[in-house]
Structure formats: C-alpha cells, structure tokens
Amino acid sequence: VWGDTRFAEASVVNVLLGSANRDSAQFDDPDRLDVGRAKNPHLAFLGGIHTCPGAGLARLEARVAIEQMVQRFPTLTMGSGELVRRPGIVLRSYASIPVHC
C-alpha cells in the first residue's frame, strides 16, 4: 500500500498464487476445477495494462495440449481413485490424478 508508514521502503512482498481464484465469495465451489463456470471473475493473466505478456502463448499451449490429449486418448475419463494434491502455498497442483484410457 503506497504511502502506508507501517511498511519500510525496502519491504518484501510475497505473492501466493495458490490463493488466487479461491474466494468463496466469488466462486460457488472454489476448490473445484470448472472450466465452464459462468460467473468467473478470475485473476489469471490479470487485465488492462497489467495483462500477462505470455497470456496468448499460455492459452495456445493449453489448447494444443488438451486437443492432443483428447485426440490421442479419446476414451479418457476420470478414475475413481483419490486426487492427490501436491503441498505448497505458492502454486496449487496435483501429484497424481487417476484416469482411465
């Protein structure tokens, strides 16, 4: 916060991306991945003058990866096993996701 005298000029700020897009006031089920979510005020790639310069490339890479996965494994479905989360406070991810091909 600019001008806030509680913080020294050389203060360190840690950005914890793992907490982004997980606000239960904004998302009905913030822990569930829902690519079709109608109300989606997410923070990914931000916007305006703060738009991530790699946003277009990241979207293209994700689209190509998903298209190739669906093409290569047309019967891919979620398995019945447990989703195992990888621990971390900076980014949230999974160590394993059970699937059937």
PDB file of C-alpha atoms in Angstrom:
ATOM      1  CA  VAL A   1       0.000   0.000   0.000  1.00  0.00           C
ATOM      2  CA  TRP A   2       1.721   3.158  -1.195  1.00  0.00           C
ATOM      3  CA  GLY A   3       2.222   5.752   1.482  1.00  0.00           C
ATOM      4  CA  ASP A   4       1.443   3.347   4.338  1.00  0.00           C
ATOM      5  CA  THR A   5       4.013   4.178   7.004  1.00  0.00           C
ATOM      6  CA  ARG A   6       3.808   0.688   8.561  1.00  0.00           C
ATOM      7  CA  PHE A   7       5.956  -0.686   5.738  1.00  0.00           C
ATOM      8  CA  ALA A   8       9.584   0.168   5.139  1.00  0.00           C
ATOM      9  CA  GLU A   9      10.628   1.285   1.677  1.00  0.00           C
ATOM     10  CA  ALA A  10      12.506  -1.987   1.115  1.00  0.00           C
ATOM     11  CA  SER A  11       9.736  -4.288   2.356  1.00  0.00           C
ATOM     12  CA  VAL A  12       9.407  -7.696   0.732  1.00  0.00           C
ATOM     13  CA  VAL A  13       6.051  -8.736  -0.677  1.00  0.00           C
ATOM     14  CA  ASN A  14       5.324 -12.427  -1.241  1.00  0.00           C
ATOM     15  CA  VAL A  15       2.747 -13.284  -3.868  1.00  0.00           C
ATOM     16  CA  LEU A  16       0.931 -16.529  -3.130  1.00  0.00           C
ATOM     17  CA  LEU A  17      -0.687 -17.512  -6.410  1.00  0.00           C
ATOM     18  CA  GLY A  18      -2.135 -20.625  -4.784  1.00  0.00           C
ATOM     19  CA  SER A  19      -4.700 -18.448  -3.030  1.00  0.00           C
ATOM     20  CA  ALA A  20      -5.838 -16.680  -6.206  1.00  0.00           C
ATOM     21  CA  ASN A  21      -9.245 -17.568  -7.649  1.00  0.00           C
ATOM     22  CA  ARG A  22     -10.274 -19.385  -4.468  1.00  0.00           C
ATOM     23  CA  ASP A  23     -12.541 -16.758  -2.892  1.00  0.00           C
ATOM     24  CA  SER A  24     -15.756 -18.438  -1.750  1.00  0.00           C
ATOM     25  CA  ALA A  25     -17.496 -15.054  -2.013  1.00  0.00           C
ATOM     26  CA  GLN A  26     -16.734 -15.083  -5.760  1.00  0.00           C
ATOM     27  CA  PHE A  27     -16.918 -18.799  -6.596  1.00  0.00           C
ATOM     28  CA  ASP A  28     -19.608 -21.283  -5.555  1.00  0.00           C
ATOM     29  CA  ASP A  29     -17.088 -24.107  -5.156  1.00  0.00           C
ATOM     30  CA  PRO A  30     -13.587 -22.575  -5.237  1.00  0.00           C
ATOM     31  CA  ASP A  31     -11.789 -25.918  -4.783  1.00  0.00           C
ATOM     32  CA  ARG A  32     -13.401 -27.496  -7.872  1.00  0.00           C
ATOM     33  CA  LEU A  33     -11.992 -27.038 -11.376  1.00  0.00           C
ATOM     34  CA  ASP A  34     -14.919 -25.960 -13.550  1.00  0.00           C
ATOM     35  CA  VAL A  35     -13.859 -24.709 -16.978  1.00  0.00           C
ATOM     36  CA  GLY A  36     -17.495 -23.957 -17.830  1.00  0.00           C
ATOM     37  CA  ARG A  37     -18.122 -21.765 -14.777  1.00  0.00           C
ATOM     38  CA  ALA A  38     -20.491 -18.979 -15.879  1.00  0.00           C
ATOM     39  CA  LYS A  39     -19.545 -16.494 -13.163  1.00  0.00           C
ATOM     40  CA  ASN A  40     -15.771 -16.433 -13.495  1.00  0.00           C
ATOM     41  CA  PRO A  41     -14.101 -13.243 -12.199  1.00  0.00           C
ATOM     42  CA  HIS A  42     -10.711 -14.958 -12.014  1.00  0.00           C
ATOM     43  CA  LEU A  43      -7.289 -13.352 -11.718  1.00  0.00           C
ATOM     44  CA  ALA A  44      -5.493 -15.446 -14.322  1.00  0.00           C
ATOM     45  CA  PHE A  45      -3.410 -13.261 -16.640  1.00  0.00           C
ATOM     46  CA  LEU A  46      -4.920 -10.157 -14.969  1.00  0.00           C
ATOM     47  CA  GLY A  47      -6.028  -7.461 -17.413  1.00  0.00           C
ATOM     48  CA  GLY A  48      -5.667  -3.958 -18.756  1.00  0.00           C
ATOM     49  CA  ILE A  49      -2.133  -2.591 -18.564  1.00  0.00           C
ATOM     50  CA  HIS A  50      -1.255  -5.471 -16.235  1.00  0.00           C
ATOM     51  CA  THR A  51      -2.129  -8.238 -18.708  1.00  0.00           C
ATOM     52  CA  CYS A  52       0.440 -11.016 -18.717  1.00  0.00           C
ATOM     53  CA  PRO A  53       2.560 -10.737 -21.900  1.00  0.00           C
ATOM     54  CA  GLY A  54       2.621 -14.538 -22.136  1.00  0.00           C
ATOM     55  CA  ALA A  55      -1.162 -14.982 -21.819  1.00  0.00           C
ATOM     56  CA  GLY A  56      -1.733 -15.700 -25.517  1.00  0.00           C
ATOM     57  CA  LEU A  57       1.061 -18.258 -25.636  1.00  0.00           C
ATOM     58  CA  ALA A  58      -0.135 -19.944 -22.427  1.00  0.00           C
ATOM     59  CA  ARG A  59      -3.694 -20.224 -23.787  1.00  0.00           C
ATOM     60  CA  LEU A  60      -2.408 -21.619 -27.088  1.00  0.00           C
ATOM     61  CA  GLU A  61      -0.188 -24.171 -25.310  1.00  0.00           C
ATOM     62  CA  ALA A  62      -3.089 -25.283 -23.093  1.00  0.00           C
ATOM     63  CA  ARG A  63      -5.441 -25.617 -26.078  1.00  0.00           C
ATOM     64  CA  VAL A  64      -2.927 -27.634 -28.112  1.00  0.00           C
ATOM     65  CA  ALA A  65      -2.095 -29.878 -25.139  1.00  0.00           C
ATOM     66  CA  ILE A  66      -5.760 -30.615 -24.406  1.00  0.00           C
ATOM     67  CA  GLU A  67      -6.615 -31.176 -28.094  1.00  0.00           C
ATOM     68  CA  GLN A  68      -3.692 -33.584 -28.479  1.00  0.00           C
ATOM     69  CA  MET A  69      -4.572 -35.437 -25.273  1.00  0.00           C
ATOM     70  CA  VAL A  70      -8.205 -35.878 -26.380  1.00  0.00           C
ATOM     71  CA  GLN A  71      -7.106 -36.978 -29.854  1.00  0.00           C
ATOM     72  CA  ARG A  72      -4.565 -39.475 -28.513  1.00  0.00           C
ATOM     73  CA  PHE A  73      -6.799 -40.798 -25.717  1.00  0.00           C
ATOM     74  CA  PRO A  74     -10.407 -40.459 -26.976  1.00  0.00           C
ATOM     75  CA  THR A  75     -11.831 -42.626 -24.159  1.00  0.00           C
ATOM     76  CA  LEU A  76     -10.010 -40.780 -21.347  1.00  0.00           C
ATOM     77  CA  THR A  77     -12.174 -40.460 -18.239  1.00  0.00           C
ATOM     78  CA  MET A  78     -11.606 -39.621 -14.599  1.00  0.00           C
ATOM     79  CA  GLY A  79     -10.767 -42.603 -12.432  1.00  0.00           C
ATOM     80  CA  SER A  80     -12.382 -43.431  -9.132  1.00  0.00           C
ATOM     81  CA  GLY A  81      -9.219 -43.052  -7.072  1.00  0.00           C
ATOM     82  CA  GLU A  82      -8.236 -40.168  -4.870  1.00  0.00           C
ATOM     83  CA  LEU A  83      -6.846 -36.932  -6.266  1.00  0.00           C
ATOM     84  CA  VAL A  84      -3.523 -36.366  -4.521  1.00  0.00           C
ATOM     85  CA  ARG A  85      -2.606 -32.710  -4.058  1.00  0.00           C
ATOM     86  CA  ARG A  86       0.999 -31.562  -4.109  1.00  0.00           C
ATOM     87  CA  PRO A  87       1.638 -29.488  -0.983  1.00  0.00           C
ATOM     88  CA  GLY A  88       2.570 -25.868  -1.473  1.00  0.00           C
ATOM     89  CA  ILE A  89       1.461 -22.322  -0.762  1.00  0.00           C
ATOM     90  CA  VAL A  90       2.773 -20.636  -3.897  1.00  0.00           C
ATOM     91  CA  LEU A  91       1.036 -22.803  -6.522  1.00  0.00           C
ATOM     92  CA  ARG A  92      -1.648 -25.447  -6.158  1.00  0.00           C
ATOM     93  CA  SER A  93      -1.320 -28.612  -8.195  1.00  0.00           C
ATOM     94  CA  TYR A  94      -1.802 -32.359  -8.089  1.00  0.00           C
ATOM     95  CA  ALA A  95       0.847 -35.031  -7.560  1.00  0.00           C
ATOM     96  CA  SER A  96      -1.447 -37.583  -9.200  1.00  0.00           C
ATOM     97  CA  ILE A  97      -4.836 -37.705 -10.902  1.00  0.00           C
ATOM     98  CA  PRO A  98      -6.414 -41.118 -11.527  1.00  0.00           C
ATOM     99  CA  VAL A  99      -7.648 -41.600 -15.093  1.00  0.00           C
ATOM    100  CA  HIS A 100      -8.780 -44.451 -17.353  1.00  0.00           C
ATOM    101  CA  CYS A 101      -7.945 -44.659 -21.063  1.00  0.00           C
TER     102      CYS A 101
END
